[in-house]
PDB file of C-alpha atoms and ligand atoms in Angstrom:
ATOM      1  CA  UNK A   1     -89.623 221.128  92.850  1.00 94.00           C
ATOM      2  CA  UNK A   2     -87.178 222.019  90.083  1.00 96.00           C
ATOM      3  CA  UNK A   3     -86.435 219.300  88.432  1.00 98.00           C
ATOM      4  CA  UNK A   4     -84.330 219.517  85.614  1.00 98.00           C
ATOM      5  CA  UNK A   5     -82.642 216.607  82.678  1.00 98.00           C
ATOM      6  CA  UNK A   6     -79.579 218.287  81.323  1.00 98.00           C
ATOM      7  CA  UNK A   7     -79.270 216.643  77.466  1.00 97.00           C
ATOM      8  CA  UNK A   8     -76.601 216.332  75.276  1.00 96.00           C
ATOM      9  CA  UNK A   9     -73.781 213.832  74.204  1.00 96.00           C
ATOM     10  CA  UNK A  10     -70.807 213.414  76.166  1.00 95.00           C
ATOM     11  CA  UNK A  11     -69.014 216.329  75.662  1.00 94.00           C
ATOM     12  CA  UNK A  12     -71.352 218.810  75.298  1.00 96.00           C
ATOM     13  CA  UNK A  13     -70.501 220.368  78.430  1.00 96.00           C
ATOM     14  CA  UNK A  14     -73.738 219.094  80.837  1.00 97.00           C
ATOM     15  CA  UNK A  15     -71.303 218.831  84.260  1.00 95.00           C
ATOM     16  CA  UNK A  16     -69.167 222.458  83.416  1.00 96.00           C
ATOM     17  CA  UNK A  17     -73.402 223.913  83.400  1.00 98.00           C
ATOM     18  CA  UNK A  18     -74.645 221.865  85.708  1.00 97.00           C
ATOM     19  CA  UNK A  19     -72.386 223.389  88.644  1.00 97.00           C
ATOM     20  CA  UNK A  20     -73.338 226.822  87.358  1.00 98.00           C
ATOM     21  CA  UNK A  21     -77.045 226.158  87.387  1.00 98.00           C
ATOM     22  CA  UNK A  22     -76.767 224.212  90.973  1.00 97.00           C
ATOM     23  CA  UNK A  23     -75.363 227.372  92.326  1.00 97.00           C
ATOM     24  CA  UNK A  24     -77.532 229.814  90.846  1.00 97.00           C
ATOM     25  CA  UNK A  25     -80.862 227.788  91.727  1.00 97.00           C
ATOM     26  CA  UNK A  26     -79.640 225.452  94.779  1.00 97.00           C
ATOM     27  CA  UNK A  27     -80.321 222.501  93.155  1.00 97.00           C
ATOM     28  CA  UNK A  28     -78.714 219.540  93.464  1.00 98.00           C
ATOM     29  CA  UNK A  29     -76.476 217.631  90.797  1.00 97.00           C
ATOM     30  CA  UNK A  30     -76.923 214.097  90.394  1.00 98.00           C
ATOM     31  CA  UNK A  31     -74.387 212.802  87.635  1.00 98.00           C
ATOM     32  CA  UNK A  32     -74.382 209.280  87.087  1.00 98.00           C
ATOM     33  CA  UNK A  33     -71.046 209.344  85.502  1.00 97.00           C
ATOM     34  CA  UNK A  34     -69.611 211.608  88.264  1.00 97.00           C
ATOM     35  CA  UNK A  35     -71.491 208.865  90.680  1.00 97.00           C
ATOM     36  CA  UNK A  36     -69.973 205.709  89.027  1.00 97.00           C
ATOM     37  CA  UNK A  37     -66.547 207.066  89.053  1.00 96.00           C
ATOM     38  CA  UNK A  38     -66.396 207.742  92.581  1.00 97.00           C
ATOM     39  CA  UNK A  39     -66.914 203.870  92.516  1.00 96.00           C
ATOM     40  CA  UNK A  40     -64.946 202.996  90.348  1.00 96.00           C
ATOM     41  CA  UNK A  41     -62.184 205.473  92.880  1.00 96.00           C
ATOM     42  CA  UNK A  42     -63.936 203.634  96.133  1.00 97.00           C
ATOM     43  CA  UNK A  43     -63.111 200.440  94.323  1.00 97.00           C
ATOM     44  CA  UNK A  44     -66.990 198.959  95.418  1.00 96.00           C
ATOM     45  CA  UNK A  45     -68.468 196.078  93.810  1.00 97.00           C
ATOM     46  CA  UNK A  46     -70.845 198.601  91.419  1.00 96.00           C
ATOM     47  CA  UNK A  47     -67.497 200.672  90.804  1.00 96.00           C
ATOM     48  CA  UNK A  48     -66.038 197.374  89.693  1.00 97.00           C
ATOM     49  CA  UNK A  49     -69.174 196.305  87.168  1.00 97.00           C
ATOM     50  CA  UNK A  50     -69.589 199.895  85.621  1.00 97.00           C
ATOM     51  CA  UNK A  51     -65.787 199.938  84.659  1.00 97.00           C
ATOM     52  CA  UNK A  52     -66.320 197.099  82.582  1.00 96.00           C
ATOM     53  CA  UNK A  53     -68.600 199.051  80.507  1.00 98.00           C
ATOM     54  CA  UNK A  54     -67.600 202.661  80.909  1.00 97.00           C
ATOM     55  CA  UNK A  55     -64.294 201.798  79.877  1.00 96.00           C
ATOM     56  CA  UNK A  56     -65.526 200.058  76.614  1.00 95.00           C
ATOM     57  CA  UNK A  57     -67.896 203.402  75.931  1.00 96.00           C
ATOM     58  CA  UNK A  58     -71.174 201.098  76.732  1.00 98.00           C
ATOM     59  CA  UNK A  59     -74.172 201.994  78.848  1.00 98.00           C
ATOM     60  CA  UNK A  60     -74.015 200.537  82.641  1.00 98.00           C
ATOM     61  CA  UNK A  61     -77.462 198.154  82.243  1.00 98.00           C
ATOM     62  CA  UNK A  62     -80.381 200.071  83.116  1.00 98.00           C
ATOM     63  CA  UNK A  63     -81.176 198.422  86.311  1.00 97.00           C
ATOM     64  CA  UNK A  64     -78.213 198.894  87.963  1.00 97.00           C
ATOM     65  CA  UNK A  65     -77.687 202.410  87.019  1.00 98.00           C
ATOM     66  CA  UNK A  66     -81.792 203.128  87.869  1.00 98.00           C
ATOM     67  CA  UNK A  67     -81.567 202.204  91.288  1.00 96.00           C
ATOM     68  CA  UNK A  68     -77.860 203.926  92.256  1.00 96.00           C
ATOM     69  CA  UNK A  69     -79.378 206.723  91.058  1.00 97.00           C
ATOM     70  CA  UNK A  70     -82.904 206.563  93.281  1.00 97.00           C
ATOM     71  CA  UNK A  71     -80.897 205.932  96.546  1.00 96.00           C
ATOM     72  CA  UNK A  72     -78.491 209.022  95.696  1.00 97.00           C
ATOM     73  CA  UNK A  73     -81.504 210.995  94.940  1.00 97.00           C
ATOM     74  CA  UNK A  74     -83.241 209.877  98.464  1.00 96.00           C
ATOM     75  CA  UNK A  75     -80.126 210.785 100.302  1.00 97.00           C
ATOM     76  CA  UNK A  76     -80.978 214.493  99.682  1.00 96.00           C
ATOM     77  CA  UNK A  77     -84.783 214.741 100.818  1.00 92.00           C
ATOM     78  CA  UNK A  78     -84.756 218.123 101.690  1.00 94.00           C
ATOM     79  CA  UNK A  79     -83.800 219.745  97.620  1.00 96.00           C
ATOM     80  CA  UNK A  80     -85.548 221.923  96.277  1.00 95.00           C
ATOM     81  CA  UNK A  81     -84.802 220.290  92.653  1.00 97.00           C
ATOM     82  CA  UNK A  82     -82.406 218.459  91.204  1.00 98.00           C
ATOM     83  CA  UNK A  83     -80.419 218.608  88.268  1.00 98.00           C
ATOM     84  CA  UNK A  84     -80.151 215.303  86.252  1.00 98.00           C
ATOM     85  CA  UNK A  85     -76.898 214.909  84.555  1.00 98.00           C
ATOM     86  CA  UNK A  86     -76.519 212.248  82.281  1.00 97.00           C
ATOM     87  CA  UNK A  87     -79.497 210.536  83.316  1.00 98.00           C
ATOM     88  CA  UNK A  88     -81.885 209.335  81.463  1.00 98.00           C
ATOM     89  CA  UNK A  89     -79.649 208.015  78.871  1.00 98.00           C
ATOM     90  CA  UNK A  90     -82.429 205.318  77.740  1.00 98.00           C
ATOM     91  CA  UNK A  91     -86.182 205.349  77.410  1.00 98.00           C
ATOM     92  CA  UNK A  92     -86.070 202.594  80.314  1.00 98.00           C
ATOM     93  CA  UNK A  93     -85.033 205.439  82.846  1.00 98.00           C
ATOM     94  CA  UNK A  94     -86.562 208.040  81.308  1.00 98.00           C
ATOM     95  CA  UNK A  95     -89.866 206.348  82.355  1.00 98.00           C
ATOM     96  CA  UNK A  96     -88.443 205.000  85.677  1.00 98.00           C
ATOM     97  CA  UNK A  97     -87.419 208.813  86.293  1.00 98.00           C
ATOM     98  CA  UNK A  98     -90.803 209.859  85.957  1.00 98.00           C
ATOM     99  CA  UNK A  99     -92.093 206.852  88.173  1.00 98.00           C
ATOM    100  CA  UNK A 100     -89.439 207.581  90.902  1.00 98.00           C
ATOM    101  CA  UNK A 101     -90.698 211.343  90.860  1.00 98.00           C
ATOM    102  CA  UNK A 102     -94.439 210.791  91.179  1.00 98.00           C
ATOM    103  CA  UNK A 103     -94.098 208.765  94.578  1.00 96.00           C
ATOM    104  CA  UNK A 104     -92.794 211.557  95.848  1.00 95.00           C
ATOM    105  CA  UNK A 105     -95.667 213.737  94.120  1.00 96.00           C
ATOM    106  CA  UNK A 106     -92.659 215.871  91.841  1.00 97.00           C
ATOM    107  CA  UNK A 107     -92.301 215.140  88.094  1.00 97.00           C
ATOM    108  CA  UNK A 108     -89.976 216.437  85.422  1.00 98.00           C
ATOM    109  CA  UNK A 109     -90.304 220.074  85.044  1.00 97.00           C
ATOM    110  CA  UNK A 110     -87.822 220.637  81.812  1.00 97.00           C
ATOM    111  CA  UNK A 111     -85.663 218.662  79.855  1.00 98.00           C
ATOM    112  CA  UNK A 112     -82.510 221.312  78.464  1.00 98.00           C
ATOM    113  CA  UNK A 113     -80.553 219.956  75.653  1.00 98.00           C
ATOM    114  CA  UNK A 114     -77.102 221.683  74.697  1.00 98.00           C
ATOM    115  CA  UNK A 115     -76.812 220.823  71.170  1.00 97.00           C
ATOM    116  CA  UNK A 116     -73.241 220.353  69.765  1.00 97.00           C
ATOM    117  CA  UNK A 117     -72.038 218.917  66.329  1.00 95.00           C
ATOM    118  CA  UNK A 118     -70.522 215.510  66.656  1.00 94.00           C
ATOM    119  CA  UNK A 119     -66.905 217.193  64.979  1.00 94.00           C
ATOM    120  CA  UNK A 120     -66.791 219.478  68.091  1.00 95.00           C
ATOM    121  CA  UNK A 121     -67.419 216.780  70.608  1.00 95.00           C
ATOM    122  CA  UNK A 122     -64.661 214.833  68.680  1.00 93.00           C
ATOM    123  CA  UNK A 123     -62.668 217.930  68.968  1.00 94.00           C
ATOM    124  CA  UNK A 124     -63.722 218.417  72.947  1.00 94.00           C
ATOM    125  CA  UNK A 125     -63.631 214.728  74.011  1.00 94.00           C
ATOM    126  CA  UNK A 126     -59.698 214.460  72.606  1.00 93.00           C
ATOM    127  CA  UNK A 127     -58.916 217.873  74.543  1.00 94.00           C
ATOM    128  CA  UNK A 128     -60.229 216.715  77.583  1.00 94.00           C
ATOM    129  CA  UNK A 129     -58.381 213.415  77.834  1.00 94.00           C
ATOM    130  CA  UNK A 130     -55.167 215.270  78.215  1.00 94.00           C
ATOM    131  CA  UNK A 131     -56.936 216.277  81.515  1.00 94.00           C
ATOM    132  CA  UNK A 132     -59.593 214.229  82.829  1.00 91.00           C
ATOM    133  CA  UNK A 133     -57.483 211.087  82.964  1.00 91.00           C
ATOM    134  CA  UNK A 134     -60.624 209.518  82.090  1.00 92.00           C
ATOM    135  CA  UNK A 135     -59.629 206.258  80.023  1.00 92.00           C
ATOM    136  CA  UNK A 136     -62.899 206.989  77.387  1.00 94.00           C
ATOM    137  CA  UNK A 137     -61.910 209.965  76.531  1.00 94.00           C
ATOM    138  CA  UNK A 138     -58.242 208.621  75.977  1.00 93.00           C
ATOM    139  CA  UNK A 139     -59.164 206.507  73.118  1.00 94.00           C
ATOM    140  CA  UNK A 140     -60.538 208.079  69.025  1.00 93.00           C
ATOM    141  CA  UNK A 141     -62.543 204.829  68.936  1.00 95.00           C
ATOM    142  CA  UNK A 142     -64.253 204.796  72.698  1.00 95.00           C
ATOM    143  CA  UNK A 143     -65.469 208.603  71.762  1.00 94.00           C
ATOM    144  CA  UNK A 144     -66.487 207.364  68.655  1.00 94.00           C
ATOM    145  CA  UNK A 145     -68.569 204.279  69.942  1.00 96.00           C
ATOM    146  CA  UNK A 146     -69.725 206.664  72.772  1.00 96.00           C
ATOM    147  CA  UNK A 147     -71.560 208.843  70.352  1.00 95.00           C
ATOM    148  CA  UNK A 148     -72.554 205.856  68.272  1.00 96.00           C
ATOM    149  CA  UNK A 149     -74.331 204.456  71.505  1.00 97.00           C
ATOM    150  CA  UNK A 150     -75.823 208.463  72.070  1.00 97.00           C
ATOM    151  CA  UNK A 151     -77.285 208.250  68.556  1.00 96.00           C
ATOM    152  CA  UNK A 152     -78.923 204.804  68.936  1.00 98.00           C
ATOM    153  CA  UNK A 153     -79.919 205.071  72.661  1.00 97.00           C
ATOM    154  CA  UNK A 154     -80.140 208.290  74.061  1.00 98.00           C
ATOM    155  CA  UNK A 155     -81.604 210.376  71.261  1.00 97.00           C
ATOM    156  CA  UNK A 156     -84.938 208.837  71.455  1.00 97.00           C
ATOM    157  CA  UNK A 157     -84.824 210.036  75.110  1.00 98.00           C
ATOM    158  CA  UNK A 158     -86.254 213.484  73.459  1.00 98.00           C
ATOM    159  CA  UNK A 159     -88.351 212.393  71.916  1.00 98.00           C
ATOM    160  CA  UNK A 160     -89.937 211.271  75.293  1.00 98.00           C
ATOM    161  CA  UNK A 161     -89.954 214.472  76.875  1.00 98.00           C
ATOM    162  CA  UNK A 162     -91.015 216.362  73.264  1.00 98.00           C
ATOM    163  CA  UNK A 163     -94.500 214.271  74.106  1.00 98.00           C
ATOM    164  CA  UNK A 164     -94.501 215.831  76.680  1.00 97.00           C
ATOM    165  CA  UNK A 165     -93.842 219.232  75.781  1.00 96.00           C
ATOM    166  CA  UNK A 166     -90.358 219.977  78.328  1.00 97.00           C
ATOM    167  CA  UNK A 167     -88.161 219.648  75.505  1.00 97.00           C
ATOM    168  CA  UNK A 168     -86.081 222.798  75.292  1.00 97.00           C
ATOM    169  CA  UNK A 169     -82.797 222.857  73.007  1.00 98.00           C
ATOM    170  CA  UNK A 170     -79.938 225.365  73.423  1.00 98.00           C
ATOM    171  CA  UNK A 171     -77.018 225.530  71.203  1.00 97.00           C
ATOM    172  CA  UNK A 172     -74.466 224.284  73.177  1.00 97.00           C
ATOM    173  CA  UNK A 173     -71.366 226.105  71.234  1.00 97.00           C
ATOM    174  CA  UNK A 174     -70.233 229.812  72.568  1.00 96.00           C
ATOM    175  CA  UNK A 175     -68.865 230.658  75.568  1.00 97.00           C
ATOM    176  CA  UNK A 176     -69.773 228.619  78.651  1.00 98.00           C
ATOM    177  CA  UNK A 177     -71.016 232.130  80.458  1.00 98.00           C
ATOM    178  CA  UNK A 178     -73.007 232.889  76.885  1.00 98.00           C
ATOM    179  CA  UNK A 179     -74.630 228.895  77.551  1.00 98.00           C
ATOM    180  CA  UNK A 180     -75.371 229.417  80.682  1.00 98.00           C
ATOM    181  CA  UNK A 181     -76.982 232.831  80.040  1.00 98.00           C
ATOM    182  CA  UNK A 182     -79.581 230.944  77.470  1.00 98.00           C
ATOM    183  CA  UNK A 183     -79.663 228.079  79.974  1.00 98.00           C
ATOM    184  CA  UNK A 184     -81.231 230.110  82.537  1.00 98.00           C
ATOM    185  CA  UNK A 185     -83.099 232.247  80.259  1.00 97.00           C
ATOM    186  CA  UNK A 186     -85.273 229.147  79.440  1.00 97.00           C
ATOM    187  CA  UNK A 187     -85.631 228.261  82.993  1.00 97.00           C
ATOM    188  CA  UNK A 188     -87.231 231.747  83.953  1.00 95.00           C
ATOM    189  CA  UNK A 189     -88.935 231.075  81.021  1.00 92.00           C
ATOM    190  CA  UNK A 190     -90.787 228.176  82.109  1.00 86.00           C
ATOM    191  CA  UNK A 191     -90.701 229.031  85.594  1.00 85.00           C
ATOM    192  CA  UNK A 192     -92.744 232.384  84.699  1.00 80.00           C
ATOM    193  CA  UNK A 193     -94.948 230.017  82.536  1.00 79.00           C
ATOM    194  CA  UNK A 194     -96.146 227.085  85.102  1.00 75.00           C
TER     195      UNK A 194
HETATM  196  P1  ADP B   1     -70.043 211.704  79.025  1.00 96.57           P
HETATM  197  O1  ADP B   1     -71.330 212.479  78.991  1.00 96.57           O
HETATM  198  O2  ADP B   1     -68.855 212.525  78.692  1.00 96.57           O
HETATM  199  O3  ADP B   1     -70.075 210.406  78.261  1.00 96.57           O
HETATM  200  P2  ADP B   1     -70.579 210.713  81.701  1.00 96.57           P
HETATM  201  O4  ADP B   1     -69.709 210.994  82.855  1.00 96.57           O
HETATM  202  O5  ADP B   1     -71.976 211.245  81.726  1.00 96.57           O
HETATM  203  O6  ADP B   1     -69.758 211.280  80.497  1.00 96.57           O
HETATM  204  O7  ADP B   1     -70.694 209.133  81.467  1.00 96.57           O
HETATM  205  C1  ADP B   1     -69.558 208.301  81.385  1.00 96.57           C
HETATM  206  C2  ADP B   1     -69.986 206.840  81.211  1.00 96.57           C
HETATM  207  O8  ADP B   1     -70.717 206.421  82.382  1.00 96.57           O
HETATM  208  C3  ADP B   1     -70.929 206.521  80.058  1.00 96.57           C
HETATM  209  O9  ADP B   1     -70.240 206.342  78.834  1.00 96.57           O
HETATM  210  C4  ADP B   1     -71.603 205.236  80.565  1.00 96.57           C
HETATM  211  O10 ADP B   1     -70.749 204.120  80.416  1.00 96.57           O
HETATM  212  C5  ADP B   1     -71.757 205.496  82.045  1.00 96.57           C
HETATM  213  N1  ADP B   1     -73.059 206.126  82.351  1.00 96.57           N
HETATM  214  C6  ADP B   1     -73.258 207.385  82.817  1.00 96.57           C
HETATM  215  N2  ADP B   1     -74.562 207.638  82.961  1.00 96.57           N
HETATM  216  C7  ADP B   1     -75.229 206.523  82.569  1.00 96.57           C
HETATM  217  C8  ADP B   1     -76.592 206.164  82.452  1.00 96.57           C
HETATM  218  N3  ADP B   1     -77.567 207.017  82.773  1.00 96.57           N
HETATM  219  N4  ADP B   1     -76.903 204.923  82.005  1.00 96.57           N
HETATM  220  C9  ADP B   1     -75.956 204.045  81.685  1.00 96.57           C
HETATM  221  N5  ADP B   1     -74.640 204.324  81.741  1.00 96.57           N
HETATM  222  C10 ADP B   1     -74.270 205.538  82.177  1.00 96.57           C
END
Protein backbone atom coordinates (compact mmCIF):
# COMPACT_ATOMS: atom_id res chain seq x y z
CA UNK A 1 0.00 0.00 0.00
CA UNK A 2 0.82 3.70 -0.29
CA UNK A 3 0.80 5.01 2.70
CA UNK A 4 1.68 8.40 3.10
CA UNK A 5 1.98 11.22 6.55
CA UNK A 6 1.61 14.63 5.03
CA UNK A 7 3.80 17.04 7.68
CA UNK A 8 3.71 20.45 8.34
CA UNK A 9 2.07 23.07 10.75
CA UNK A 10 -1.31 24.18 10.27
CA UNK A 11 -1.18 26.19 7.46
CA UNK A 12 1.23 24.82 5.45
CA UNK A 13 -1.15 23.75 2.97
CA UNK A 14 -1.34 19.61 3.81
CA UNK A 15 -5.42 19.43 2.82
CA UNK A 16 -5.04 21.99 -0.61
CA UNK A 17 -2.04 18.80 -1.55
CA UNK A 18 -3.59 16.22 -0.15
CA UNK A 19 -6.69 16.37 -2.68
CA UNK A 20 -4.16 16.75 -5.48
CA UNK A 21 -2.12 13.74 -4.48
CA UNK A 22 -5.51 11.59 -3.70
CA UNK A 23 -6.45 12.19 -7.24
CA UNK A 24 -3.32 11.63 -8.91
CA UNK A 25 -2.55 8.26 -6.90
CA UNK A 26 -6.22 7.14 -5.69
CA UNK A 27 -5.47 7.29 -2.34
CA UNK A 28 -7.53 8.07 0.22
CA UNK A 29 -7.47 11.26 2.59
CA UNK A 30 -7.93 10.79 6.11
CA UNK A 31 -7.80 14.34 7.89
CA UNK A 32 -8.43 14.32 11.40
CA UNK A 33 -9.26 17.92 11.46
CA UNK A 34 -11.51 17.60 8.35
CA UNK A 35 -12.96 14.38 10.45
CA UNK A 36 -13.57 16.26 13.78
CA UNK A 37 -15.28 19.08 12.13
CA UNK A 38 -17.78 17.13 10.45
CA UNK A 39 -18.55 16.37 14.21
CA UNK A 40 -18.39 19.15 15.47
CA UNK A 41 -21.22 20.04 12.09
CA UNK A 42 -23.10 16.50 13.08
CA UNK A 43 -23.19 17.92 16.56
CA UNK A 44 -22.08 14.05 18.04
CA UNK A 45 -20.83 13.57 21.40
CA UNK A 46 -16.88 13.40 19.94
CA UNK A 47 -17.86 16.62 17.80
CA UNK A 48 -18.88 18.11 21.12
CA UNK A 49 -15.42 17.07 23.19
CA UNK A 50 -12.98 18.04 20.26
CA UNK A 51 -14.56 21.63 20.12
CA UNK A 52 -13.53 22.18 23.47
CA UNK A 53 -10.04 21.84 22.45
CA UNK A 54 -9.89 22.75 18.80
CA UNK A 55 -11.39 25.89 19.58
CA UNK A 56 -8.73 26.72 22.31
CA UNK A 57 -5.82 25.61 19.57
CA UNK A 58 -5.09 22.30 21.86
CA UNK A 59 -4.58 18.75 20.70
CA UNK A 60 -7.90 16.42 20.97
CA UNK A 61 -6.21 13.71 23.70
CA UNK A 62 -4.53 11.07 21.92
CA UNK A 63 -6.89 8.34 22.64
CA UNK A 64 -9.77 9.72 21.41
CA UNK A 65 -8.37 11.06 18.29
CA UNK A 66 -6.30 7.38 17.78
CA UNK A 67 -9.24 5.39 17.64
CA UNK A 68 -11.70 7.90 15.34
CA UNK A 69 -9.08 7.71 13.18
CA UNK A 70 -8.63 3.57 13.05
CA UNK A 71 -12.45 3.10 12.50
CA UNK A 72 -12.38 5.83 9.56
CA UNK A 73 -9.42 4.11 8.21
CA UNK A 74 -11.30 0.49 8.42
CA UNK A 75 -14.28 1.92 6.71
CA UNK A 76 -12.23 2.00 3.45
CA UNK A 77 -10.69 -1.66 3.27
CA UNK A 78 -10.37 -1.83 -0.20
CA UNK A 79 -7.46 1.56 -0.66
CA UNK A 80 -4.78 1.21 -2.17
CA UNK A 81 -3.02 3.84 0.36
CA UNK A 82 -3.94 6.42 2.28
CA UNK A 83 -2.93 9.78 2.79
CA UNK A 84 -2.56 10.88 6.50
CA UNK A 85 -3.39 14.44 7.03
CA UNK A 86 -2.71 15.85 10.19
CA UNK A 87 -2.17 12.70 11.82
CA UNK A 88 0.30 11.82 13.74
CA UNK A 89 0.48 15.02 15.52
CA UNK A 90 2.22 13.24 18.70
CA UNK A 91 4.75 10.49 19.15
CA UNK A 92 1.73 8.54 20.92
CA UNK A 93 0.05 8.11 17.37
CA UNK A 94 2.88 8.10 15.49
CA UNK A 95 3.61 4.68 17.14
CA UNK A 96 -0.10 3.65 17.31
CA UNK A 97 -0.07 4.47 13.40
CA UNK A 98 2.54 2.11 12.84
CA UNK A 99 0.81 -0.55 15.19
CA UNK A 100 -2.61 -0.04 13.44
CA UNK A 101 -0.72 -0.63 10.00
CA UNK A 102 1.15 -3.83 10.81
CA UNK A 103 -2.16 -5.82 11.72
CA UNK A 104 -3.08 -5.29 8.56
CA UNK A 105 0.58 -6.28 7.28
CA UNK A 106 1.06 -2.31 5.60
CA UNK A 107 3.40 0.17 7.35
CA UNK A 108 4.35 3.75 6.66
CA UNK A 109 5.88 4.09 3.34
CA UNK A 110 6.93 8.07 3.49
CA UNK A 111 6.50 10.76 5.72
CA UNK A 112 6.38 14.36 3.28
CA UNK A 113 6.88 17.47 5.19
CA UNK A 114 6.00 20.94 3.47
CA UNK A 115 8.18 23.22 5.29
CA UNK A 116 6.92 26.85 5.78
CA UNK A 117 8.31 29.73 8.02
CA UNK A 118 6.16 30.39 11.01
CA UNK A 119 5.70 34.43 9.53
CA UNK A 120 3.99 32.86 6.44
CA UNK A 121 1.72 30.56 8.34
CA UNK A 122 0.91 33.71 10.47
CA UNK A 123 0.39 35.42 7.24
CA UNK A 124 -1.77 32.22 5.73
CA UNK A 125 -3.69 31.28 8.92
CA UNK A 126 -5.11 35.21 9.18
CA UNK A 127 -6.03 34.99 5.29
CA UNK A 128 -7.82 31.99 5.64
CA UNK A 129 -10.08 32.97 8.52
CA UNK A 130 -11.77 35.46 6.32
CA UNK A 131 -12.85 32.16 4.58
CA UNK A 132 -12.81 29.06 6.42
CA UNK A 133 -15.10 30.33 9.16
CA UNK A 134 -13.01 28.22 11.22
CA UNK A 135 -13.03 29.93 14.82
CA UNK A 136 -8.88 29.03 15.23
CA UNK A 137 -7.98 30.63 12.54
CA UNK A 138 -10.19 33.72 13.61
CA UNK A 139 -8.13 34.51 16.54
CA UNK A 140 -3.81 36.07 16.38
CA UNK A 141 -3.47 34.22 19.70
CA UNK A 142 -5.23 30.58 18.81
CA UNK A 143 -2.69 30.58 15.59
CA UNK A 144 -0.13 31.53 17.77
CA UNK A 145 -0.72 28.80 20.55
CA UNK A 146 -1.42 26.41 17.57
CA UNK A 147 2.12 26.65 16.39
CA UNK A 148 3.39 26.83 19.94
CA UNK A 149 1.67 23.33 20.51
CA UNK A 150 3.32 22.21 16.68
CA UNK A 151 6.75 23.17 18.06
CA UNK A 152 6.46 21.30 21.39
CA UNK A 153 4.38 18.28 20.16
CA UNK A 154 4.42 17.58 16.71
CA UNK A 155 7.98 18.34 15.69
CA UNK A 156 9.41 15.43 17.43
CA UNK A 157 6.99 13.43 15.22
CA UNK A 158 10.08 13.65 12.56
CA UNK A 159 12.18 12.82 14.26
CA UNK A 160 10.31 9.41 14.51
CA UNK A 161 10.08 8.76 11.01
CA UNK A 162 13.95 10.30 10.37
CA UNK A 163 14.83 6.83 12.47
CA UNK A 164 13.38 5.43 10.24
CA UNK A 165 14.64 6.84 7.19
CA UNK A 166 10.86 8.12 5.39
CA UNK A 167 11.52 11.53 6.30
CA UNK A 168 11.33 13.61 3.15
CA UNK A 169 11.04 17.60 3.43
CA UNK A 170 9.73 19.85 0.63
CA UNK A 171 9.65 23.52 0.82
CA UNK A 172 6.28 24.21 1.17
CA UNK A 173 6.37 28.01 -0.31
CA UNK A 174 5.77 28.47 -4.34
CA UNK A 175 2.97 27.82 -6.16
CA UNK A 176 0.64 25.02 -5.02
CA UNK A 177 1.08 23.30 -8.76
CA UNK A 178 5.15 23.98 -8.24
CA UNK A 179 4.49 21.89 -4.47
CA UNK A 180 2.77 19.46 -5.80
CA UNK A 181 5.21 18.92 -8.70
CA UNK A 182 8.14 18.24 -5.89
CA UNK A 183 5.51 16.37 -3.89
CA UNK A 184 5.15 13.78 -6.40
CA UNK A 185 8.59 13.91 -7.58
CA UNK A 186 9.62 12.38 -4.18
CA UNK A 187 6.95 9.85 -4.33
CA UNK A 188 8.22 8.36 -7.76
CA UNK A 189 11.23 8.72 -6.10
CA UNK A 190 10.70 6.31 -3.47
CA UNK A 191 8.32 4.35 -5.30
CA UNK A 192 11.20 3.62 -8.02
CA UNK A 193 13.45 2.96 -4.92
CA UNK A 194 11.42 0.16 -2.75
P1 LIG B 1 -4.39 22.87 10.99
O1 LIG B 1 -3.36 21.96 10.39
O2 LIG B 1 -4.62 24.10 10.19
O3 LIG B 1 -4.18 23.18 12.45
P2 LIG B 1 -6.33 20.73 11.21
O4 LIG B 1 -7.63 20.74 10.52
O5 LIG B 1 -5.35 19.67 10.84
O6 LIG B 1 -5.77 22.16 10.94
O7 LIG B 1 -6.55 20.62 12.79
C1 LIG B 1 -7.42 21.48 13.49
C2 LIG B 1 -7.46 21.10 14.98
O8 LIG B 1 -8.00 19.77 15.11
C3 LIG B 1 -6.12 21.03 15.71
O9 LIG B 1 -5.69 22.29 16.17
C4 LIG B 1 -6.46 20.06 16.86
O10 LIG B 1 -7.20 20.71 17.87
C5 LIG B 1 -7.39 19.07 16.19
N1 LIG B 1 -6.64 17.92 15.64
C6 LIG B 1 -6.50 17.60 14.33
N2 LIG B 1 -5.74 16.51 14.18
C7 LIG B 1 -5.37 16.11 15.42
C8 LIG B 1 -4.56 15.07 15.93
N3 LIG B 1 -3.96 14.20 15.13
N4 LIG B 1 -4.40 14.97 17.28
C9 LIG B 1 -5.00 15.83 18.11
N5 LIG B 1 -5.76 16.86 17.69
C10 LIG B 1 -5.95 17.01 16.37
Amino acid sequence: MLNIVLFGPPGAGKGTQSAKLIEKYHLVHLSTGDIFRANIKGETELGKLAKSYMDNGQLVPDAVTINMLQSEADKHPDAKGYIFDGFPRTHAQAQALDEFLATKNTGIFMMLALEVSEDELRIRLTERAKVSGRPDDADPIIIQKRIDVYNAETMPVKGYYQAQNKYQGVNGIGSIDSIFEALCTEINKGVFNS
